[in-house]
Amino acid sequence: MSEEFNWLEYAEPEESAPAPSPRRGLSRFLPRLPRRPRIFRTLRLSFRPRLPGLLRLPRLPRLRRGAQPAPKQSSAADLLGTQDERPLEELDDRLQMLRERSAASLRSEAESRQALYDVDEVLTAPEILDKPGGVISAAALSKAQQQQVELLKDIVGGGAAQANEVSGGRIRLGAPAFSLSAIPRIVGTAVLLLLVSLPFASSDFSEGGLPPAEFQEDRHGATTLYNLLDNLTTDDYVLVAFEYGPAAAGELDSIAELFLRHIVAQGAKPLIVSSNAIAIARARNIIGGINRSVAFSGNELVHLRDYAILRYLPGGSLGLRELSENFADVARVSYKGELTGLEFESLDDMTHIVLIAERAEDMRHWAEQVVTQVERTRLLAASAYAASPLAQIYANSMDEIVGLLVGYRDAYTYGQKLDDDFGALLPASDAPVNEPVSPNRALGGAESQAEGAGAMVEPSPPTEPPPPTVAPLPTTTPRPTNTASPTATALPTATATEESIRVVEVISPEQVRIRRGPTRADDILRLALAGDLFAVIGTNGDGSWYNIALSDGLEGWIAAFLVEEKTLTVAEFLAGGGEASARNPGERVYLRREIIASLGKNRPRYYQARGPIGGDIPEYVLLRDRSAEVPRLEAMTLGTLGAVVIIAGGNVLYALGALRRRRREADIE
Amino acid sequence: MGRGGLSVFVAFIVGAIAIVSLLLGDNPALFGAGAGSEELARRLTLPGDVLLRLVVIVIALSVVIGIVNLLYVHIGRLARGKFYSAVLLASFAVTIAWTVLNKGDASLLEAVQVPIESALAALLFPSLALGGARVMQKRADVWGLLFVAVVLIVLLGSLPLAELAPVQAFSDWLMAVPVNAGARAILLGIALGAAVAGVRALLGQDRAYRG
Amino acid sequence: MDDTTVQVYSVLFIAITVVLVVTARYFQARRGRRMQRQLAGMDQIPQWLMQSIETGKPLHLAFGGAGVGGDNTPAALAAAEFFHHVIQNADASDMPPLVTMSAPATLPLGQGALRRAWRKGNTLSRAQWTPPDLAYAGAVSASVADDEPAAHIMAGSFGAELALMLDSADRRGQPSLAVSDRLDGGAVAYALADHALIGEELFAAPSAISTDEGGRADAAALDVWRGLIILGAAVLLLLEFSKQLPLLSWQLALGAAAVLIALGLIFSRRR
């Protein structure tokens, strides 16, 4: 707004005199005229239409630049707005006659629009539009002027605000239902739709590579996030914040579902919470989807037993403040208003807080209102692609925030990782349907049984085939890191218990680290204690590191000087080995917390503990239909390509048009 | 004191209490060591917390006002023969009846609301793409060009195509440095604006609540 | 940063804001100077009002998700103030503006603005609440077809769903001005709206269309605040550089900062 421009006082000074002319009241009943078409403004033509008959329109209020504040001046508001509806009988005879005449001249009653809102009876506007030529003909343009007008119209480009433009001397009210200008829009939408649908129809349109099966090396946050969730146990509660609505659901539903499946598979209990009411419906939908996928095994998740959806938190960041300060109260009531039976003292009773955020603001609210209020609990964050640049800043700058996972591509990697790590536990699609999974095969060796009876209960046999999986199964997936060989197949499938295998026993009195690779710079997968036995897969070049088989289908590396190599029969191995930390959940929890306390932003934070250890954990919850994943990723790629082409093409055309217009303008000048 | 004056007075008092309470409360360190400072900090925190809880309750209750407004508006429109208002009112009645009869079962809401909103979300894609194609129609200047260029580079950078690796690197830099800086600057500006708006509200300069 | 530091900074921040606002108001009253810079699209609003008056079509004023009580309360207040000034001048029309919002707590704000300016008729039905985000965008798009607003002024809190509303407005040739306190909404507004304000211009908009001298002073205070922050950032940056380059002294850094600021001022004047 320019300094000198004040449009509040735009009335003409001569009209602002307090003249109680009859026109003042009448102006309400005059027909509504369209705004002066842009062409006239451009031409600066004096556009003063005259009504046929008695009345003259009041002058249109004219904008005046540079007017100084003059509060005494009457504005259009003063002239018109303070009027109440005048009863008919108050009008003088002349006006009443005029009204009757104009009403009679209406072609149809239907055309007398009732535009006054909530007013039952008004004076009907005299219909001037039916007169051939209408108001516009009053301007009486010559042919030369008409041509000029057409040229100017072309220059102005028929942009916005021309819906009511003059056509054929009549004023058209409202936009046409369909016009040719809609064609590019329809074509563009059709092209986008086609591109997005193609990958679902045929596999010939596979553009671009799939996301990696492991998070990239430099993405410490993402790997740590996975490992922290992978480290949950049956006594853990995880607060899962669904902070996204339907607009981001396509992008974030997958990651939310994977988080829930992972948490439940570990035996921990997710408590779902949201400051977005619609997100609660989404959470219910996702749980419904998980339940449908595990229905065949009878391991459906039950509200308040396996998970809980807490009450909605109104008030945005205020709601989150309430959550962090009065978590005990919030956790007592479910979204349905029933009591959850959950007794907590504070948010610190949560092992982790998981946030799935659509917007950077959500991340900010959680970082400011929640993370600052907890002492120990960490915030594991995932966000939509659009929010990631700002959300990443929070993840980088606050030690308490771990992450960030971004969008659907990271969800794919997370899911792939989950399948790789747990895949051996699950029935393979090529395995006979009714054949229970062999614990030996499942756990990549004998280690599982060494852990004791309840360590890894085989899942009950499925009664119907698991959903088809398109993505390669773990047994055939090449592991991307330096763990070179597929886990399950690389290990001795110890069907004969007398077969000898090469094992190592931890001899160090201290906790020792099992790493992802044969160097001290590699990620720590987990810890081991003296006496733990591991099957050996191989060694590195100089024999300073052993490549060993871990439970859960994992493998790792351990430094040779910490262990003693032995050769045992499988039976001996099964009977003699074991990990104290795994046998004793309390100790295991202690181990984990110790590691968490030492996590820092600047050093590797990778470690991984064991998989599920309880006997009642529905691992089947990890079985999911992945058939749509790859086409979806391809559809994303093709759709983005389509958008790029449309945006680039459209803008090039409009830019050329603008250049041409400017040249013509310059020519006219 | 007129109604407006009373509103301003209430706003000022409540705002001042909330600010003092939230800024100074809950941190005994501000008041030196000793048991007295803790007690002082606790007492200072209390009014702010109470006010915030009241706000949360009011916000939750305001949904009721919204629903009343929605019904009022659409009953009015129905009287003017608007068909879709009839649909809205009918679905409102059916949803309420279903939920009451099924003791709080919200499955109808989920079965209808979620797909419809998802469909709307899907519409966003062509809307944004086609809208992006018209930027130069509205802003045929260097800023419009810059905007389109950044959009295209970021879109191309998000594609998992090996041929586009240089674009991806450039896009990453673009997002991490200039875009990030710009976004922070805008957020900073908004925060400053919010602070000034807050001071205006406290000083009673806003007509919004002056009645 | 520990709690105490945060609290001290917060108190300082609020104190400086109050001092700036009061000072700007003092100078405004004393010198009577107009201290506000120009905002895009503001000169269109009177034309839209005229169009609304002459065609009997309502203006559409949208708060979006800006809600009282939430963290975008200031945005809601600023938008309400903005709309108040717009509506003040729309009451010459026989169609009251249509005010929509998706935060129910904003309903009284919108209705209050309507009622103050539009003392006749029933304003309740012209302020409409719809559930948030996409449902809101859908409802507004339907309203665009149904009520055929003369123009749209969308000021408040919007996300990507703004695209749906602006697209349907654009399709029907209805002009629009949009500003959002959210980044995604701001980007969509820039791409699709006829006129877009950016970020904090939402808070300067009310005074840009009113004669409210105090509001202009507040907007000026906002500009000064921003200038101070830019100055601070520039000084810190240069000091950081001066540490790395021994040739640069702090005097030089300050001098360079002054030059930068002068350039910034000249540039902003031109704008």
PDB file of C-alpha atoms in Angstrom, chain A residues 471-571:
ATOM      1  CA  ALA A 471       9.907 -57.608  -2.880  1.00  0.00           C
ATOM      2  CA  PRO A 472      12.633 -60.191  -2.661  1.00  0.00           C
ATOM      3  CA  LEU A 473      12.669 -62.219   0.471  1.00  0.00           C
ATOM      4  CA  PRO A 474      15.530 -61.897   2.835  1.00  0.00           C
ATOM      5  CA  THR A 475      16.959 -65.242   1.947  1.00  0.00           C
ATOM      6  CA  THR A 476      17.573 -64.031  -1.551  1.00  0.00           C
ATOM      7  CA  THR A 477      18.317 -60.412  -0.854  1.00  0.00           C
ATOM      8  CA  PRO A 478      21.940 -59.458  -1.156  1.00  0.00           C
ATOM      9  CA  ARG A 479      22.808 -57.554   1.976  1.00  0.00           C
ATOM     10  CA  PRO A 480      24.127 -54.207   0.953  1.00  0.00           C
ATOM     11  CA  THR A 481      26.709 -53.757   3.656  1.00  0.00           C
ATOM     12  CA  ASN A 482      29.837 -55.694   4.303  1.00  0.00           C
ATOM     13  CA  THR A 483      27.861 -58.526   5.734  1.00  0.00           C
ATOM     14  CA  ALA A 484      28.265 -60.222   2.471  1.00  0.00           C
ATOM     15  CA  SER A 485      26.183 -63.319   2.438  1.00  0.00           C
ATOM     16  CA  PRO A 486      22.502 -63.922   2.873  1.00  0.00           C
ATOM     17  CA  THR A 487      22.002 -64.754   6.462  1.00  0.00           C
ATOM     18  CA  ALA A 488      19.923 -67.813   6.672  1.00  0.00           C
ATOM     19  CA  THR A 489      21.377 -69.698   3.780  1.00  0.00           C
ATOM     20  CA  ALA A 490      24.956 -68.976   4.736  1.00  0.00           C
ATOM     21  CA  LEU A 491      24.661 -70.708   8.027  1.00  0.00           C
ATOM     22  CA  PRO A 492      24.908 -74.389   8.708  1.00  0.00           C
ATOM     23  CA  THR A 493      21.380 -75.542   8.709  1.00  0.00           C
ATOM     24  CA  ALA A 494      21.995 -77.819  11.600  1.00  0.00           C
ATOM     25  CA  THR A 495      19.639 -80.589  10.951  1.00  0.00           C
ATOM     26  CA  ALA A 496      22.121 -83.147  12.212  1.00  0.00           C
ATOM     27  CA  THR A 497      22.912 -82.344  15.800  1.00  0.00           C
ATOM     28  CA  GLU A 498      26.166 -84.300  15.625  1.00  0.00           C
ATOM     29  CA  GLU A 499      27.594 -82.105  12.917  1.00  0.00           C
ATOM     30  CA  SER A 500      30.557 -80.083  14.103  1.00  0.00           C
ATOM     31  CA  ILE A 501      30.507 -76.359  13.791  1.00  0.00           C
ATOM     32  CA  ARG A 502      33.065 -73.681  14.405  1.00  0.00           C
ATOM     33  CA  VAL A 503      32.115 -71.342  17.225  1.00  0.00           C
ATOM     34  CA  VAL A 504      33.665 -68.587  19.280  1.00  0.00           C
ATOM     35  CA  GLU A 505      33.167 -68.004  22.986  1.00  0.00           C
ATOM     36  CA  VAL A 506      33.502 -64.569  24.475  1.00  0.00           C
ATOM     37  CA  ILE A 507      36.335 -64.597  26.999  1.00  0.00           C
ATOM     38  CA  SER A 508      36.660 -60.931  27.807  1.00  0.00           C
ATOM     39  CA  PRO A 509      35.365 -60.122  31.302  1.00  0.00           C
ATOM     40  CA  GLU A 510      33.994 -56.846  29.982  1.00  0.00           C
ATOM     41  CA  GLN A 511      31.043 -56.391  27.683  1.00  0.00           C
ATOM     42  CA  VAL A 512      32.247 -56.718  24.147  1.00  0.00           C
ATOM     43  CA  ARG A 513      30.888 -55.098  21.031  1.00  0.00           C
ATOM     44  CA  ILE A 514      29.607 -56.885  18.005  1.00  0.00           C
ATOM     45  CA  ARG A 515      29.947 -54.668  14.988  1.00  0.00           C
ATOM     46  CA  ARG A 516      28.503 -54.451  11.541  1.00  0.00           C
ATOM     47  CA  GLY A 517      31.912 -54.696   9.920  1.00  0.00           C
ATOM     48  CA  PRO A 518      35.436 -55.842  10.761  1.00  0.00           C
ATOM     49  CA  THR A 519      36.753 -52.467  11.939  1.00  0.00           C
ATOM     50  CA  ARG A 520      36.343 -50.472  15.110  1.00  0.00           C
ATOM     51  CA  ALA A 521      34.777 -47.689  13.098  1.00  0.00           C
ATOM     52  CA  ASP A 522      31.820 -49.839  12.154  1.00  0.00           C
ATOM     53  CA  ASP A 523      28.437 -49.597  13.796  1.00  0.00           C
ATOM     54  CA  ILE A 524      27.875 -51.485  16.986  1.00  0.00           C
ATOM     55  CA  LEU A 525      25.105 -53.972  16.495  1.00  0.00           C
ATOM     56  CA  ARG A 526      24.873 -55.239  20.036  1.00  0.00           C
ATOM     57  CA  LEU A 527      26.823 -56.272  23.077  1.00  0.00           C
ATOM     58  CA  ALA A 528      27.918 -59.667  24.298  1.00  0.00           C
ATOM     59  CA  LEU A 529      29.052 -60.985  27.665  1.00  0.00           C
ATOM     60  CA  ALA A 530      31.654 -63.518  28.707  1.00  0.00           C
ATOM     61  CA  GLY A 531      30.514 -67.032  27.931  1.00  0.00           C
ATOM     62  CA  ASP A 532      28.295 -66.131  24.992  1.00  0.00           C
ATOM     63  CA  LEU A 533      28.664 -68.559  22.083  1.00  0.00           C
ATOM     64  CA  PHE A 534      28.380 -67.631  18.444  1.00  0.00           C
ATOM     65  CA  ALA A 535      28.556 -69.668  15.276  1.00  0.00           C
ATOM     66  CA  VAL A 536      31.370 -68.556  12.987  1.00  0.00           C
ATOM     67  CA  ILE A 537      30.623 -67.722   9.382  1.00  0.00           C
ATOM     68  CA  GLY A 538      34.109 -66.625   8.445  1.00  0.00           C
ATOM     69  CA  THR A 539      36.962 -64.306   9.225  1.00  0.00           C
ATOM     70  CA  ASN A 540      38.432 -61.202   7.690  1.00  0.00           C
ATOM     71  CA  GLY A 541      41.663 -61.241   5.723  1.00  0.00           C
ATOM     72  CA  ASP A 542      44.155 -61.278   8.565  1.00  0.00           C
ATOM     73  CA  GLY A 543      42.009 -63.243  10.960  1.00  0.00           C
ATOM     74  CA  SER A 544      41.698 -60.403  13.452  1.00  0.00           C
ATOM     75  CA  TRP A 545      37.908 -60.387  13.244  1.00  0.00           C
ATOM     76  CA  TYR A 546      35.335 -63.184  13.197  1.00  0.00           C
ATOM     77  CA  ASN A 547      32.200 -62.932  11.147  1.00  0.00           C
ATOM     78  CA  ILE A 548      29.573 -64.481  13.423  1.00  0.00           C
ATOM     79  CA  ALA A 549      25.916 -65.426  13.201  1.00  0.00           C
ATOM     80  CA  LEU A 550      23.591 -63.642  15.556  1.00  0.00           C
ATOM     81  CA  SER A 551      20.057 -64.382  16.424  1.00  0.00           C
ATOM     82  CA  ASP A 552      17.273 -62.744  14.490  1.00  0.00           C
ATOM     83  CA  GLY A 553      18.895 -63.552  11.185  1.00  0.00           C
ATOM     84  CA  LEU A 554      21.621 -61.013  11.675  1.00  0.00           C
ATOM     85  CA  GLU A 555      25.329 -61.389  11.460  1.00  0.00           C
ATOM     86  CA  GLY A 556      28.125 -59.311  12.860  1.00  0.00           C
ATOM     87  CA  TRP A 557      31.821 -59.076  13.474  1.00  0.00           C
ATOM     88  CA  ILE A 558      33.695 -59.539  16.703  1.00  0.00           C
ATOM     89  CA  ALA A 559      37.380 -58.870  17.391  1.00  0.00           C
ATOM     90  CA  ALA A 560      39.389 -62.086  17.598  1.00  0.00           C
ATOM     91  CA  PHE A 561      41.316 -61.161  20.749  1.00  0.00           C
ATOM     92  CA  LEU A 562      38.091 -60.992  22.739  1.00  0.00           C
ATOM     93  CA  VAL A 563      37.017 -64.529  21.942  1.00  0.00           C
ATOM     94  CA  GLU A 564      38.253 -68.052  21.895  1.00  0.00           C
ATOM     95  CA  GLU A 565      37.613 -70.244  18.899  1.00  0.00           C
ATOM     96  CA  LYS A 566      36.220 -73.742  19.491  1.00  0.00           C
ATOM     97  CA  THR A 567      34.729 -76.540  17.511  1.00  0.00           C
ATOM     98  CA  LEU A 568      31.587 -78.003  18.981  1.00  0.00           C
ATOM     99  CA  THR A 569      28.878 -80.278  17.814  1.00  0.00           C
ATOM    100  CA  VAL A 570      25.564 -78.613  17.302  1.00  0.00           C
ATOM    101  CA  ALA A 571      24.185 -80.408  20.337  1.00  0.00           C
TER     102      ALA A 571
END
